[in-house]
Amino acid sequence: GRTGVTILKGSREMASVDVAALVAALGKKAGFIKAAGQLAKELEEQYSGADEARRTALFEAAKRAASLLRSRYTAIGFWRAGLALFRAADQAFAKSGEAKRGADAAGWVSLADQEIQRLDEADTGAEAAPPPALTPPA
């Protein structure tokens, strides 16, 4: 077996996910949304019981997703996947009492919320509000 993959006793999943493979998938537009979802699931289910090396790998993976969203994947669907990942990270770090990582994750959640709101407004802005009247009121 590959290093970094552990067999979990009493788990229905045969192996814990390979975080490095998910980070690689984040780097491909076609793989980002699925990888973000898998990372969110891993953070929710495995983070609190993980060793420090694995916790660090999961933190770095979430950080990489934030970086990719800022620089490359700007469409709303990517931000929504990122938001779910960042919320899972925020909760995982809070449960584990990791204030520094929690502060980073809270910042990512805030950034994703703002971007989704901005993109939603840009997308629906033209239809949502009628253009201002050009004639002055009588």
PDB file of C-alpha atoms in Angstrom:
ATOM      1  CA  GLY A   1       0.000   0.000   0.000  1.00  0.00           C
ATOM      2  CA  ARG A   2       0.882   3.635  -0.379  1.00  0.00           C
ATOM      3  CA  THR A   3       2.070   5.632   2.570  1.00  0.00           C
ATOM      4  CA  GLY A   4      -0.508   7.948   4.070  1.00  0.00           C
ATOM      5  CA  VAL A   5      -3.345   5.478   3.550  1.00  0.00           C
ATOM      6  CA  THR A   6      -4.467   3.783   6.725  1.00  0.00           C
ATOM      7  CA  ILE A   7      -6.935   1.002   7.294  1.00  0.00           C
ATOM      8  CA  LEU A   8      -9.579   2.103   9.769  1.00  0.00           C
ATOM      9  CA  LYS A   9     -10.985  -0.614  12.010  1.00  0.00           C
ATOM     10  CA  GLY A  10     -14.734  -0.572  12.392  1.00  0.00           C
ATOM     11  CA  SER A  11     -15.139   1.782   9.463  1.00  0.00           C
ATOM     12  CA  ARG A  12     -17.174   0.943   6.407  1.00  0.00           C
ATOM     13  CA  GLU A  13     -14.571   2.663   4.273  1.00  0.00           C
ATOM     14  CA  MET A  14     -11.630   0.402   3.548  1.00  0.00           C
ATOM     15  CA  ALA A  15      -9.074   3.194   3.534  1.00  0.00           C
ATOM     16  CA  SER A  16      -8.800   6.738   4.644  1.00  0.00           C
ATOM     17  CA  VAL A  17      -8.627   9.099   1.684  1.00  0.00           C
ATOM     18  CA  ASP A  18      -5.284  10.052   0.213  1.00  0.00           C
ATOM     19  CA  VAL A  19      -5.112  13.774   0.959  1.00  0.00           C
ATOM     20  CA  ALA A  20      -2.271  14.337  -1.518  1.00  0.00           C
ATOM     21  CA  ALA A  21      -4.408  12.848  -4.315  1.00  0.00           C
ATOM     22  CA  LEU A  22      -7.281  15.171  -3.368  1.00  0.00           C
ATOM     23  CA  VAL A  23      -4.957  18.184  -3.418  1.00  0.00           C
ATOM     24  CA  ALA A  24      -3.851  17.133  -6.904  1.00  0.00           C
ATOM     25  CA  ALA A  25      -7.522  16.851  -7.933  1.00  0.00           C
ATOM     26  CA  LEU A  26      -8.195  20.371  -6.574  1.00  0.00           C
ATOM     27  CA  GLY A  27      -5.627  21.601  -9.081  1.00  0.00           C
ATOM     28  CA  LYS A  28      -7.718  20.401 -12.008  1.00  0.00           C
ATOM     29  CA  LYS A  29     -10.867  22.341 -12.833  1.00  0.00           C
ATOM     30  CA  ALA A  30     -12.774  19.126 -13.555  1.00  0.00           C
ATOM     31  CA  GLY A  31     -11.797  17.642 -10.188  1.00  0.00           C
ATOM     32  CA  PHE A  32     -12.129  20.621  -7.845  1.00  0.00           C
ATOM     33  CA  ILE A  33     -15.763  20.307  -6.765  1.00  0.00           C
ATOM     34  CA  LYS A  34     -15.620  16.562  -6.096  1.00  0.00           C
ATOM     35  CA  ALA A  35     -12.272  16.837  -4.271  1.00  0.00           C
ATOM     36  CA  ALA A  36     -13.560  19.726  -2.137  1.00  0.00           C
ATOM     37  CA  GLY A  37     -16.552  17.589  -1.160  1.00  0.00           C
ATOM     38  CA  GLN A  38     -14.356  14.638  -0.247  1.00  0.00           C
ATOM     39  CA  LEU A  39     -12.074  16.869   1.825  1.00  0.00           C
ATOM     40  CA  ALA A  40     -15.089  18.342   3.638  1.00  0.00           C
ATOM     41  CA  LYS A  41     -16.305  14.832   4.466  1.00  0.00           C
ATOM     42  CA  GLU A  42     -12.838  13.842   5.676  1.00  0.00           C
ATOM     43  CA  LEU A  43     -12.632  16.933   7.897  1.00  0.00           C
ATOM     44  CA  GLU A  44     -16.070  16.208   9.379  1.00  0.00           C
ATOM     45  CA  GLU A  45     -15.505  12.506   9.994  1.00  0.00           C
ATOM     46  CA  GLN A  46     -11.779  12.010  10.587  1.00  0.00           C
ATOM     47  CA  TYR A  47     -10.098  15.239  11.696  1.00  0.00           C
ATOM     48  CA  SER A  48     -10.635  14.989  15.446  1.00  0.00           C
ATOM     49  CA  GLY A  49      -9.123  11.502  15.580  1.00  0.00           C
ATOM     50  CA  ALA A  50      -6.294  12.166  13.137  1.00  0.00           C
ATOM     51  CA  ASP A  51      -2.631  12.490  14.041  1.00  0.00           C
ATOM     52  CA  GLU A  52      -0.900  15.858  13.682  1.00  0.00           C
ATOM     53  CA  ALA A  53       0.627  15.045  10.286  1.00  0.00           C
ATOM     54  CA  ARG A  54      -2.778  14.214   8.848  1.00  0.00           C
ATOM     55  CA  ARG A  55      -4.383  17.269  10.480  1.00  0.00           C
ATOM     56  CA  THR A  56      -1.702  19.443   8.917  1.00  0.00           C
ATOM     57  CA  ALA A  57      -2.258  17.808   5.518  1.00  0.00           C
ATOM     58  CA  LEU A  58      -6.013  18.473   5.740  1.00  0.00           C
ATOM     59  CA  PHE A  59      -5.438  22.069   6.811  1.00  0.00           C
ATOM     60  CA  GLU A  60      -2.989  22.622   3.943  1.00  0.00           C
ATOM     61  CA  ALA A  61      -5.486  21.067   1.498  1.00  0.00           C
ATOM     62  CA  ALA A  62      -8.227  23.495   2.593  1.00  0.00           C
ATOM     63  CA  LYS A  63      -5.725  26.358   2.382  1.00  0.00           C
ATOM     64  CA  ARG A  64      -4.832  25.283  -1.163  1.00  0.00           C
ATOM     65  CA  ALA A  65      -8.519  25.296  -2.124  1.00  0.00           C
ATOM     66  CA  ALA A  66      -8.820  28.873  -0.825  1.00  0.00           C
ATOM     67  CA  SER A  67      -5.782  29.897  -2.836  1.00  0.00           C
ATOM     68  CA  LEU A  68      -7.131  28.290  -6.029  1.00  0.00           C
ATOM     69  CA  LEU A  69     -10.490  30.015  -5.602  1.00  0.00           C
ATOM     70  CA  ARG A  70      -8.813  33.395  -5.232  1.00  0.00           C
ATOM     71  CA  SER A  71      -6.626  32.932  -8.280  1.00  0.00           C
ATOM     72  CA  ARG A  72      -8.138  30.491 -10.792  1.00  0.00           C
ATOM     73  CA  TYR A  73     -11.626  29.121 -10.184  1.00  0.00           C
ATOM     74  CA  THR A  74     -13.841  32.157  -9.894  1.00  0.00           C
ATOM     75  CA  ALA A  75     -17.226  30.729 -10.983  1.00  0.00           C
ATOM     76  CA  ILE A  76     -19.940  30.521  -8.337  1.00  0.00           C
ATOM     77  CA  GLY A  77     -20.124  26.700  -8.373  1.00  0.00           C
ATOM     78  CA  PHE A  78     -16.488  26.464  -7.299  1.00  0.00           C
ATOM     79  CA  TRP A  79     -17.061  29.014  -4.529  1.00  0.00           C
ATOM     80  CA  ARG A  80     -20.076  27.049  -3.257  1.00  0.00           C
ATOM     81  CA  ALA A  81     -17.992  23.866  -3.080  1.00  0.00           C
ATOM     82  CA  GLY A  82     -15.259  25.850  -1.344  1.00  0.00           C
ATOM     83  CA  LEU A  83     -17.721  27.314   1.155  1.00  0.00           C
ATOM     84  CA  ALA A  84     -18.898  23.830   2.180  1.00  0.00           C
ATOM     85  CA  LEU A  85     -15.265  22.751   2.577  1.00  0.00           C
ATOM     86  CA  PHE A  86     -14.362  25.855   4.605  1.00  0.00           C
ATOM     87  CA  ARG A  87     -17.368  25.434   6.906  1.00  0.00           C
ATOM     88  CA  ALA A  88     -16.375  21.806   7.548  1.00  0.00           C
ATOM     89  CA  ALA A  89     -12.806  22.945   8.248  1.00  0.00           C
ATOM     90  CA  ASP A  90     -13.987  25.712  10.576  1.00  0.00           C
ATOM     91  CA  GLN A  91     -16.088  23.240  12.577  1.00  0.00           C
ATOM     92  CA  ALA A  92     -13.339  20.602  12.673  1.00  0.00           C
ATOM     93  CA  PHE A  93     -10.728  23.093  13.885  1.00  0.00           C
ATOM     94  CA  ALA A  94     -13.117  24.552  16.490  1.00  0.00           C
ATOM     95  CA  LYS A  95     -13.986  21.075  17.848  1.00  0.00           C
ATOM     96  CA  SER A  96     -10.280  20.346  18.168  1.00  0.00           C
ATOM     97  CA  GLY A  97      -9.572  23.670  19.887  1.00  0.00           C
ATOM     98  CA  GLU A  98      -7.224  24.887  17.153  1.00  0.00           C
ATOM     99  CA  ALA A  99      -7.671  28.653  17.293  1.00  0.00           C
ATOM    100  CA  LYS A 100      -5.093  29.634  14.651  1.00  0.00           C
ATOM    101  CA  ARG A 101      -6.431  27.190  12.061  1.00  0.00           C
ATOM    102  CA  GLY A 102      -9.963  28.146  13.066  1.00  0.00           C
ATOM    103  CA  ALA A 103      -9.222  31.829  12.414  1.00  0.00           C
ATOM    104  CA  ASP A 104      -7.886  30.957   8.955  1.00  0.00           C
ATOM    105  CA  ALA A 105     -10.955  28.837   8.189  1.00  0.00           C
ATOM    106  CA  ALA A 106     -13.314  31.578   9.425  1.00  0.00           C
ATOM    107  CA  GLY A 107     -11.583  33.957   7.020  1.00  0.00           C
ATOM    108  CA  TRP A 108     -12.085  31.507   4.140  1.00  0.00           C
ATOM    109  CA  VAL A 109     -15.785  31.129   5.035  1.00  0.00           C
ATOM    110  CA  SER A 110     -16.185  34.910   5.072  1.00  0.00           C
ATOM    111  CA  LEU A 111     -14.374  35.293   1.747  1.00  0.00           C
ATOM    112  CA  ALA A 112     -16.491  32.566   0.114  1.00  0.00           C
ATOM    113  CA  ASP A 113     -19.716  34.081   1.500  1.00  0.00           C
ATOM    114  CA  GLN A 114     -18.761  37.486   0.087  1.00  0.00           C
ATOM    115  CA  GLU A 115     -17.796  36.100  -3.322  1.00  0.00           C
ATOM    116  CA  ILE A 116     -20.994  34.040  -3.618  1.00  0.00           C
ATOM    117  CA  GLN A 117     -23.074  37.077  -2.670  1.00  0.00           C
ATOM    118  CA  ARG A 118     -21.174  39.266  -5.159  1.00  0.00           C
ATOM    119  CA  LEU A 119     -21.532  36.701  -7.956  1.00  0.00           C
ATOM    120  CA  ASP A 120     -25.230  36.176  -7.164  1.00  0.00           C
ATOM    121  CA  GLU A 121     -25.817  39.930  -7.346  1.00  0.00           C
ATOM    122  CA  ALA A 122     -23.833  40.241 -10.571  1.00  0.00           C
ATOM    123  CA  ASP A 123     -25.787  37.336 -12.051  1.00  0.00           C
ATOM    124  CA  THR A 124     -29.267  38.556 -11.059  1.00  0.00           C
ATOM    125  CA  GLY A 125     -28.640  42.296 -10.791  1.00  0.00           C
ATOM    126  CA  ALA A 126     -29.952  43.108 -14.260  1.00  0.00           C
ATOM    127  CA  GLU A 127     -33.221  41.233 -13.749  1.00  0.00           C
ATOM    128  CA  ALA A 128     -33.792  41.903 -10.051  1.00  0.00           C
ATOM    129  CA  ALA A 129     -34.115  45.682 -10.101  1.00  0.00           C
ATOM    130  CA  PRO A 130     -35.572  47.836 -12.864  1.00  0.00           C
ATOM    131  CA  PRO A 131     -33.184  50.472 -14.198  1.00  0.00           C
ATOM    132  CA  PRO A 132     -33.520  53.853 -12.470  1.00  0.00           C
ATOM    133  CA  ALA A 133     -35.924  56.231 -14.156  1.00  0.00           C
ATOM    134  CA  LEU A 134     -34.176  58.818 -16.308  1.00  0.00           C
ATOM    135  CA  THR A 135     -36.937  61.417 -16.107  1.00  0.00           C
ATOM    136  CA  PRO A 136     -36.975  63.574 -12.980  1.00  0.00           C
ATOM    137  CA  PRO A 137     -40.061  63.278 -10.758  1.00  0.00           C
ATOM    138  CA  ALA A 138     -42.771  65.865 -11.475  1.00  0.00           C
TER     139      ALA A 138
END
